[in-house]
C-alpha cells in the first residue's frame, strides 16, 4: 500500500477542507442548537460533486476512489458531522447499493439524479425491534404479482424527510427468515407513507432523522433490487462499505477535537506557562495523536482494499470499531483539556463529544463490529 496521496486525492481533500473551514463553521453552532437542516450546505456539496463522488461517471457521478471519500469525510466531519452523515448515506448506503446491485433501468431512473445530487436518498433498515438484529424485520412487503404492498415502521432514518428515494429492507417470506427479505426502491412521496416527528437527538442534531411508517404502500416489482430474497445479503454488503464512511466520520470528529485541543493548550496559561508545557497535558495530546494516526491507517487500509476489489468486510469493521472508540476518547480528553470552557458550546468540543457518541452506535454498534472481527478470527 502506497501511503503517498495522488495529486487528485490531495485536491479533493483540500476542496473539502476549504469548504468546511470557510462555510460549515459559520453556522454549525446555530444549526446544532436549533436542530436545523443544512439545506444550503447540501446543495453546495452537490454542486461540488461530493454527494455522488463514488459513482461511476457514466451514471453522472464523480468517479472518485474510496480513499478520496475517506479524506473528504474526515475534513467535513472535523467541523460538522450532521452534514457529513448526509453525504455518507447518499454515497455509501444508497448510491453504492443501486450501482453495485441494481438493474440498468434502476440506475437510469434512481442512481443518476442521486449521483448528481439533485435528490438525496435514505436507507431504511432499522426498526423499533430490529436494530443490531437486522434479521428480525417486521416490515412486510407482500407479493401481489406485479407489485408489493408494504406495511411497517422504520426508525432512526437519516434523510427520512428530505430524501426523495428510499431503499426499504422488508420481509416478504417470514417463514424463510433472513432469506425471505427483499430490498425495494420506494418513492418517498408514495401514498401511504407518513413520518414521525423529527428526532430530538443528543448529537448530529441538524441531520434529518425520523421514523417512517408504511400503510399499504404500493411498490412496483421492477423496483426490487436483486433476486427475490436478496434483501438481507444486500443490506449486509452495503453496510460493509457504509462502515468505511462512518469510520472516516469518527476519524474526522477526533481530528477536529484534537486540533482544537492543541490550539487551546498552546494559548492557555497556567502556573506561569502554556498548559501544553505541562506533562499532564502533553501526555494527553500524545495519546490522542497516536490513536488518531492509528485510526487513520485503519480507514485508509479498508478504503484501499475496497478500491483494489479485495475483501474488505473485516477491515471496515476494524476501522469503524477503532475509529469510533478513538473519537469518544479524544473528544472526552479535548473537553478535559479545555476545562470549564470545554463544557460550553462556544468552544465546539462539547458538540464534537456528543457527535462522537453516535459513531459507536449507528451502522453497527461497536459490539457488532467486535462480533464481526471475532468471527473472522474464528474462520481464519
CSV table of C-alpha atoms in Angstrom, one decimal:
chain,number,residue,atom,x,y,z
A,1,UNK,CA,0.0,0.0,0.0
A,2,UNK,CA,1.4,3.4,-1.1
A,3,UNK,CA,0.9,6.0,1.7
A,4,UNK,CA,1.5,8.9,-0.7
A,5,UNK,CA,-1.6,10.6,-1.9
A,6,UNK,CA,-2.1,11.3,-5.5
A,7,UNK,CA,-2.4,14.9,-6.7
A,8,UNK,CA,-6.2,14.3,-7.3
A,9,UNK,CA,-6.7,13.0,-3.8
A,10,UNK,CA,-4.9,15.9,-2.3
A,11,UNK,CA,-7.1,18.3,-4.3
A,12,UNK,CA,-10.2,16.6,-3.2
A,13,UNK,CA,-9.1,16.7,0.5
A,14,UNK,CA,-8.2,20.4,0.1
A,15,UNK,CA,-11.6,21.2,-1.5
A,16,UNK,CA,-13.4,19.6,1.3
A,17,UNK,CA,-11.2,21.3,3.9
A,18,UNK,CA,-11.7,24.7,2.4
A,19,UNK,CA,-15.5,24.4,2.3
A,20,UNK,CA,-15.7,23.0,5.8
A,21,UNK,CA,-13.4,25.6,7.4
A,22,UNK,CA,-14.8,28.5,5.4
A,23,UNK,CA,-18.6,27.8,5.2
A,24,UNK,CA,-19.7,25.0,7.5
A,25,UNK,CA,-18.1,26.6,10.5
A,26,UNK,CA,-20.2,29.8,10.1
A,27,UNK,CA,-23.5,28.4,11.3
A,28,UNK,CA,-22.7,25.0,12.8
A,29,UNK,CA,-23.4,26.1,16.4
A,30,UNK,CA,-26.7,27.8,15.4
A,31,UNK,CA,-27.9,24.8,13.4
A,32,UNK,CA,-26.9,22.4,16.2
A,33,UNK,CA,-28.9,24.5,18.8
A,34,UNK,CA,-31.9,24.8,16.5
A,35,UNK,CA,-31.7,21.2,15.0
A,36,UNK,CA,-31.9,23.0,11.7
A,37,UNK,CA,-31.4,21.0,8.4
A,38,UNK,CA,-28.4,22.3,6.4
A,39,UNK,CA,-30.2,22.6,3.1
A,40,UNK,CA,-27.9,25.2,1.6
A,41,UNK,CA,-24.8,23.2,2.5
A,42,UNK,CA,-26.3,20.0,1.0
A,43,UNK,CA,-26.9,21.9,-2.2
A,44,UNK,CA,-23.3,23.2,-2.2
A,45,UNK,CA,-21.9,19.7,-1.7
A,46,UNK,CA,-24.0,18.5,-4.6
A,47,UNK,CA,-22.5,21.3,-6.8
A,48,UNK,CA,-19.0,20.4,-5.6
A,49,UNK,CA,-19.6,16.7,-6.6
A,50,UNK,CA,-19.5,15.2,-3.1
A,51,UNK,CA,-22.9,13.6,-2.9
A,52,UNK,CA,-22.2,11.1,-5.7
A,53,UNK,CA,-18.4,11.1,-5.6
A,54,UNK,CA,-18.0,7.3,-5.6
A,55,UNK,CA,-20.4,6.7,-8.5
A,56,UNK,CA,-19.0,5.9,-12.0
A,57,UNK,CA,-19.0,8.9,-14.4
A,58,UNK,CA,-21.3,7.0,-16.8
A,59,UNK,CA,-24.0,7.4,-14.2
A,60,UNK,CA,-23.2,11.1,-13.7
A,61,UNK,CA,-21.1,10.5,-10.6
A,62,UNK,CA,-17.6,11.8,-9.7
A,63,UNK,CA,-15.8,8.5,-10.4
A,64,UNK,CA,-13.6,9.0,-7.4
A,65,UNK,CA,-11.9,6.3,-5.3
A,66,UNK,CA,-12.7,5.3,-1.7
A,67,UNK,CA,-9.5,6.9,-0.4
A,68,UNK,CA,-10.7,10.2,-1.7
A,69,UNK,CA,-14.1,9.6,0.0
A,70,UNK,CA,-12.3,8.9,3.4
A,71,UNK,CA,-10.3,12.1,3.0
A,72,UNK,CA,-13.4,14.2,2.3
A,73,UNK,CA,-15.4,12.7,5.0
A,74,UNK,CA,-12.7,13.4,7.6
A,75,UNK,CA,-12.5,17.1,6.6
A,76,UNK,CA,-16.2,17.7,6.7
A,77,UNK,CA,-16.5,15.8,10.0
A,78,UNK,CA,-13.9,17.9,11.7
A,79,UNK,CA,-16.4,20.7,11.6
A,80,UNK,CA,-19.9,19.2,11.2
A,81,UNK,CA,-21.0,15.6,11.2
A,82,UNK,CA,-24.6,16.5,10.5
A,83,UNK,CA,-23.5,17.4,7.0
A,84,UNK,CA,-21.1,14.6,6.6
A,85,UNK,CA,-23.6,11.9,7.5
A,86,UNK,CA,-25.9,13.1,4.8
A,87,UNK,CA,-23.0,12.8,2.4
A,88,UNK,CA,-22.2,9.3,3.8
A,89,UNK,CA,-25.7,7.9,3.5
A,90,UNK,CA,-26.1,9.2,-0.1
A,91,UNK,CA,-22.8,7.7,-1.2
A,92,UNK,CA,-22.3,4.6,0.8
A,93,UNK,CA,-25.7,3.3,1.5
A,94,UNK,CA,-27.9,4.5,-1.3
A,95,UNK,CA,-25.8,5.1,-4.5
A,96,UNK,CA,-23.4,2.2,-3.8
A,97,UNK,CA,-26.2,-0.3,-3.4
A,98,UNK,CA,-28.0,0.7,-6.6
A,99,UNK,CA,-24.8,0.9,-8.7
A,100,UNK,CA,-23.5,-2.4,-7.4
A,101,UNK,CA,-26.7,-4.5,-7.4
A,102,UNK,CA,-29.3,-2.6,-9.4
A,103,UNK,CA,-30.6,-3.0,-12.9
A,104,UNK,CA,-29.6,-0.6,-15.7
A,105,UNK,CA,-33.2,0.7,-15.6
A,106,UNK,CA,-32.9,1.4,-11.9
A,107,UNK,CA,-29.6,3.1,-12.4
A,108,UNK,CA,-31.0,5.3,-15.1
A,109,UNK,CA,-34.1,6.2,-13.1
A,110,UNK,CA,-32.8,6.4,-9.5
A,111,UNK,CA,-29.0,6.4,-9.4
A,112,UNK,CA,-28.3,9.3,-11.9
A,113,UNK,CA,-30.3,12.0,-10.1
A,114,UNK,CA,-28.8,10.8,-6.7
A,115,UNK,CA,-25.3,10.9,-8.1
A,116,UNK,CA,-25.8,14.4,-9.4
A,117,UNK,CA,-27.1,15.5,-6.0
A,118,UNK,CA,-30.4,16.6,-7.5
A,119,UNK,CA,-32.1,14.5,-4.9
A,120,UNK,CA,-30.9,12.6,-1.8
A,121,UNK,CA,-31.7,9.1,-0.6
A,122,UNK,CA,-32.3,7.2,2.6
A,123,UNK,CA,-31.6,3.6,3.7
A,124,UNK,CA,-34.4,2.1,5.7
A,125,UNK,CA,-33.2,-0.9,7.7
A,126,UNK,CA,-33.6,-0.3,11.5
A,127,UNK,CA,-37.0,-0.9,13.2
A,128,UNK,CA,-38.3,-0.5,16.7
A,129,UNK,CA,-37.4,-4.1,17.5
A,130,UNK,CA,-34.8,-4.8,14.8
A,131,UNK,CA,-31.7,-2.7,15.4
A,132,UNK,CA,-28.5,-4.7,15.7
A,133,UNK,CA,-30.5,-7.9,15.0
A,134,UNK,CA,-31.3,-6.9,11.4
A,135,UNK,CA,-32.7,-10.4,10.7
A,136,UNK,CA,-35.8,-9.6,12.8
A,137,UNK,CA,-37.5,-7.5,10.2
A,138,UNK,CA,-41.2,-6.9,10.8
A,139,UNK,CA,-41.9,-4.6,7.9
A,140,UNK,CA,-43.8,-6.7,5.4
A,141,UNK,CA,-43.6,-6.5,1.6
A,142,UNK,CA,-46.4,-8.8,0.4
A,143,UNK,CA,-46.0,-10.1,-3.1
A,144,UNK,CA,-49.1,-9.1,-5.2
A,145,UNK,CA,-47.9,-10.4,-8.5
A,146,UNK,CA,-46.6,-7.3,-10.4
A,147,UNK,CA,-46.1,-5.2,-7.2
A,148,UNK,CA,-45.6,-5.4,-3.4
A,149,UNK,CA,-47.8,-3.9,-0.7
A,150,UNK,CA,-45.6,-2.6,2.2
A,151,UNK,CA,-46.7,-2.2,5.8
A,152,UNK,CA,-44.5,-1.5,8.8
A,153,UNK,CA,-42.3,1.1,10.6
A,154,UNK,CA,-38.7,2.0,10.2
A,155,UNK,CA,-36.9,4.2,12.7
A,156,UNK,CA,-33.7,6.3,13.1
A,157,UNK,CA,-33.8,7.1,9.4
A,158,UNK,CA,-31.2,9.7,8.3
A,159,UNK,CA,-32.7,11.9,5.5
A,160,UNK,CA,-36.1,10.5,6.4
A,161,UNK,CA,-38.0,13.6,5.4
A,162,UNK,CA,-35.7,15.2,2.9
A,163,UNK,CA,-34.9,12.1,0.8
A,164,UNK,CA,-36.7,11.5,-2.5
A,165,UNK,CA,-35.7,7.9,-2.8
A,166,UNK,CA,-35.9,5.2,-0.1
A,167,UNK,CA,-34.2,1.9,-0.1
A,168,UNK,CA,-36.5,-0.2,2.1
A,169,UNK,CA,-35.5,-3.5,3.6
A,170,UNK,CA,-38.6,-5.6,4.2
A,171,UNK,CA,-39.7,-9.2,4.8
A,172,UNK,CA,-41.6,-10.9,2.1
A,173,UNK,CA,-41.5,-14.6,3.3
A,174,UNK,CA,-41.4,-14.6,7.1
A,175,UNK,CA,-41.1,-18.4,7.1
A,176,UNK,CA,-37.7,-18.1,5.4
A,177,UNK,CA,-36.2,-15.8,7.9
A,178,UNK,CA,-33.4,-13.7,6.6
A,179,UNK,CA,-33.6,-15.5,3.2
A,180,UNK,CA,-37.1,-14.1,2.7
A,181,UNK,CA,-36.1,-10.4,2.9
A,182,UNK,CA,-36.1,-8.0,-0.1
A,183,UNK,CA,-34.7,-4.6,-0.8
A,184,UNK,CA,-37.1,-2.2,-2.6
A,185,UNK,CA,-36.7,1.3,-4.1
A,186,UNK,CA,-39.6,3.4,-2.9
A,187,UNK,CA,-40.7,6.9,-3.8
A,188,UNK,CA,-40.6,8.9,-0.6
A,189,UNK,CA,-43.9,10.6,-1.6
A,190,UNK,CA,-45.8,7.5,-2.4
A,191,UNK,CA,-49.3,7.3,-0.9
A,192,UNK,CA,-49.4,5.6,2.5
A,193,UNK,CA,-46.0,6.9,3.7
A,194,UNK,CA,-46.0,9.1,6.9
A,195,UNK,CA,-43.4,10.3,9.2
A,196,UNK,CA,-42.9,10.6,12.9
A,197,UNK,CA,-41.6,13.8,14.5
A,198,UNK,CA,-38.0,15.0,13.9
A,199,UNK,CA,-35.9,13.1,16.5
A,200,UNK,CA,-34.5,15.4,19.2
A,201,UNK,CA,-31.0,13.9,19.3
A,202,UNK,CA,-28.0,14.4,21.5
A,203,UNK,CA,-25.7,15.0,18.6
A,204,UNK,CA,-25.7,15.5,14.9
A,205,UNK,CA,-28.8,17.5,15.6
A,206,UNK,CA,-29.1,19.2,12.3
A,207,UNK,CA,-29.3,16.0,10.3
A,208,UNK,CA,-32.8,14.9,9.4
A,209,UNK,CA,-33.8,11.8,11.4
A,210,UNK,CA,-37.3,10.4,11.5
A,211,UNK,CA,-39.4,7.3,11.9
A,212,UNK,CA,-41.1,6.3,8.7
A,213,UNK,CA,-44.4,4.5,8.6
A,214,UNK,CA,-45.8,2.5,5.7
A,215,UNK,CA,-49.5,1.8,5.3
A,216,UNK,CA,-50.5,-0.2,2.2
A,217,UNK,CA,-47.7,1.4,0.1
A,218,UNK,CA,-47.7,0.0,-3.4
A,219,UNK,CA,-44.2,-0.6,-4.9
A,220,UNK,CA,-43.7,-1.9,-8.5
A,221,UNK,CA,-41.9,-5.2,-8.7
A,222,UNK,CA,-39.3,-3.7,-11.0
A,223,UNK,CA,-38.2,-1.6,-8.0
A,224,UNK,CA,-36.8,-4.7,-6.2
A,225,UNK,CA,-33.0,-4.8,-6.1
A,226,UNK,CA,-31.6,-8.2,-7.0
A,227,UNK,CA,-33.2,-11.5,-6.9
A,228,UNK,CA,-36.2,-12.5,-4.7
A,229,UNK,CA,-34.9,-12.9,-1.2
A,230,UNK,CA,-31.6,-11.0,-1.8
A,231,UNK,CA,-32.5,-8.1,0.6
A,232,UNK,CA,-30.6,-9.2,3.7
A,233,UNK,CA,-27.5,-10.0,1.8
A,234,UNK,CA,-27.8,-6.7,0.0
A,235,UNK,CA,-28.1,-4.8,3.3
A,236,UNK,CA,-25.0,-6.5,4.8
A,237,UNK,CA,-22.9,-5.9,1.7
A,238,UNK,CA,-24.0,-2.3,1.6
A,239,UNK,CA,-23.2,-1.8,5.3
A,240,UNK,CA,-19.7,-3.1,4.7
A,241,UNK,CA,-18.9,0.0,2.6
A,242,UNK,CA,-21.0,2.2,4.8
A,243,UNK,CA,-18.8,1.4,7.8
A,244,UNK,CA,-15.8,2.9,6.0
A,245,UNK,CA,-17.7,6.2,5.7
A,246,UNK,CA,-18.7,6.2,9.4
A,247,UNK,CA,-15.1,5.3,10.4
A,248,UNK,CA,-13.9,8.3,8.4
A,249,UNK,CA,-16.5,10.4,10.1
A,250,UNK,CA,-15.3,9.3,13.5
A,251,UNK,CA,-11.8,10.0,12.5
A,252,UNK,CA,-12.8,13.5,11.5
A,253,UNK,CA,-14.6,14.1,14.7
A,254,UNK,CA,-11.5,13.0,16.7
A,255,UNK,CA,-9.2,15.1,14.4
A,256,UNK,CA,-11.3,18.2,14.8
A,257,UNK,CA,-11.3,17.9,18.6
A,258,UNK,CA,-7.6,17.2,18.7
A,259,UNK,CA,-6.8,20.2,16.6
A,260,UNK,CA,-8.9,22.5,18.8
A,261,UNK,CA,-7.3,21.0,22.0
A,262,UNK,CA,-3.8,21.6,20.6
A,263,UNK,CA,-4.6,25.3,19.8
A,264,UNK,CA,-6.1,25.8,23.2
A,265,UNK,CA,-3.2,24.2,25.0
A,266,UNK,CA,-0.8,26.5,23.2
A,267,UNK,CA,-2.7,29.6,24.2
A,268,UNK,CA,-4.0,28.8,27.7
A,269,UNK,CA,-1.6,29.6,30.5
A,270,UNK,CA,-1.5,28.1,34.0
A,271,UNK,CA,1.3,28.2,36.6
A,272,UNK,CA,3.3,30.6,34.5
A,273,UNK,CA,3.4,28.8,31.2
A,274,UNK,CA,1.2,27.5,28.4
A,275,UNK,CA,-0.5,24.3,29.5
A,276,UNK,CA,0.9,22.3,26.7
A,277,UNK,CA,4.2,22.5,28.6
A,278,UNK,CA,2.8,20.6,31.5
A,279,UNK,CA,3.4,16.9,31.2
A,280,UNK,CA,-0.2,16.0,32.2
A,281,UNK,CA,-1.5,17.8,29.1
A,282,UNK,CA,1.4,16.9,26.8
A,283,UNK,CA,0.9,13.2,27.5
A,284,UNK,CA,-2.9,13.5,26.8
A,285,UNK,CA,-2.1,15.1,23.4
A,286,UNK,CA,0.5,12.5,22.6
A,287,UNK,CA,-2.0,9.7,23.3
A,288,UNK,CA,-4.7,11.4,21.3
A,289,UNK,CA,-2.4,12.0,18.3
A,290,UNK,CA,-1.2,8.4,18.4
A,291,UNK,CA,-4.8,6.9,18.4
A,292,UNK,CA,-5.9,9.3,15.6
A,293,UNK,CA,-3.0,8.2,13.4
A,294,UNK,CA,-3.8,4.5,14.1
A,295,UNK,CA,-7.4,5.1,13.2
A,296,UNK,CA,-6.4,6.9,10.0
A,297,UNK,CA,-4.4,3.9,8.9
A,298,UNK,CA,-7.3,1.5,9.6
A,299,UNK,CA,-9.6,3.7,7.5
A,300,UNK,CA,-7.2,4.0,4.6
A,301,UNK,CA,-6.5,0.3,4.6
A,302,UNK,CA,-10.2,-0.6,4.4
A,303,UNK,CA,-10.6,2.0,1.6
A,304,UNK,CA,-7.6,0.7,-0.3
A,305,UNK,CA,-8.9,-2.9,-0.1
A,306,UNK,CA,-12.2,-1.8,-1.4
A,307,UNK,CA,-10.6,0.1,-4.3
A,308,UNK,CA,-8.5,-3.0,-5.1
A,309,UNK,CA,-11.6,-5.1,-5.2
A,310,UNK,CA,-10.3,-7.3,-2.4
A,311,UNK,CA,-12.4,-8.5,0.6
A,312,UNK,CA,-12.8,-5.6,3.0
A,313,UNK,CA,-15.6,-6.5,5.4
A,314,UNK,CA,-13.3,-7.3,8.4
A,315,UNK,CA,-11.1,-4.3,7.6
A,316,UNK,CA,-14.1,-2.0,7.6
A,317,UNK,CA,-15.4,-3.4,10.8
A,318,UNK,CA,-12.0,-2.9,12.4
A,319,UNK,CA,-11.8,0.7,11.1
A,320,UNK,CA,-15.2,1.6,12.4
A,321,UNK,CA,-14.7,0.0,15.8
A,322,UNK,CA,-11.3,1.6,16.4
A,323,UNK,CA,-12.2,5.0,14.9
A,324,UNK,CA,-15.4,5.3,16.9
A,325,UNK,CA,-13.7,4.3,20.2
A,326,UNK,CA,-10.9,6.8,19.3
A,327,UNK,CA,-13.5,9.6,18.6
A,328,UNK,CA,-15.1,9.1,22.0
A,329,UNK,CA,-11.7,9.0,23.8
A,330,UNK,CA,-10.3,12.0,22.0
A,331,UNK,CA,-13.3,14.2,22.3
A,332,UNK,CA,-13.6,13.5,26.0
A,333,UNK,CA,-10.0,14.4,26.6
A,334,UNK,CA,-10.4,17.5,24.5
A,335,UNK,CA,-13.2,18.7,26.8
A,336,UNK,CA,-11.0,17.9,29.8
A,337,UNK,CA,-8.1,19.9,28.3
A,338,UNK,CA,-10.4,22.9,27.8
A,339,UNK,CA,-11.6,22.7,31.4
A,340,UNK,CA,-14.7,24.7,32.1
A,341,UNK,CA,-14.5,26.2,28.6
A,342,UNK,CA,-14.9,22.7,27.1
A,343,UNK,CA,-18.3,22.4,28.8
A,344,UNK,CA,-19.8,25.4,26.8
A,345,UNK,CA,-21.0,25.5,23.2
A,346,UNK,CA,-18.7,28.3,22.1
A,347,UNK,CA,-15.6,26.1,22.0
A,348,UNK,CA,-17.1,23.3,19.9
A,349,UNK,CA,-15.5,20.4,21.7
A,350,UNK,CA,-18.7,19.5,23.8
A,351,UNK,CA,-20.6,19.3,20.5
A,352,UNK,CA,-17.9,17.1,19.0
A,353,UNK,CA,-18.1,14.8,22.0
A,354,UNK,CA,-21.9,14.5,21.5
A,355,UNK,CA,-21.3,13.7,17.9
A,356,UNK,CA,-18.7,11.1,18.6
A,357,UNK,CA,-21.1,9.0,20.7
A,358,UNK,CA,-23.3,8.2,17.7
A,359,UNK,CA,-20.4,6.7,15.8
A,360,UNK,CA,-20.2,3.9,18.4
A,361,UNK,CA,-23.9,3.2,17.8
A,362,UNK,CA,-25.1,3.6,14.2
A,363,UNK,CA,-24.4,1.5,11.1
A,364,UNK,CA,-23.5,-1.3,13.5
A,365,UNK,CA,-22.6,-0.8,17.2
A,366,UNK,CA,-19.0,-1.2,18.5
A,367,UNK,CA,-20.2,-4.5,19.9
A,368,UNK,CA,-21.4,-5.7,16.5
A,369,UNK,CA,-18.1,-4.8,14.9
A,370,UNK,CA,-16.3,-6.9,17.6
A,371,UNK,CA,-18.6,-9.8,16.7
A,372,UNK,CA,-17.7,-9.4,13.0
A,373,UNK,CA,-14.0,-9.3,13.8
A,374,UNK,CA,-14.2,-12.2,16.2
A,375,UNK,CA,-16.0,-14.4,13.6
A,376,UNK,CA,-13.3,-13.5,11.1
A,377,UNK,CA,-10.6,-14.7,13.6
A,378,UNK,CA,-12.5,-18.0,14.2
A,379,UNK,CA,-12.8,-18.6,10.5
A,380,UNK,CA,-9.2,-17.7,9.7
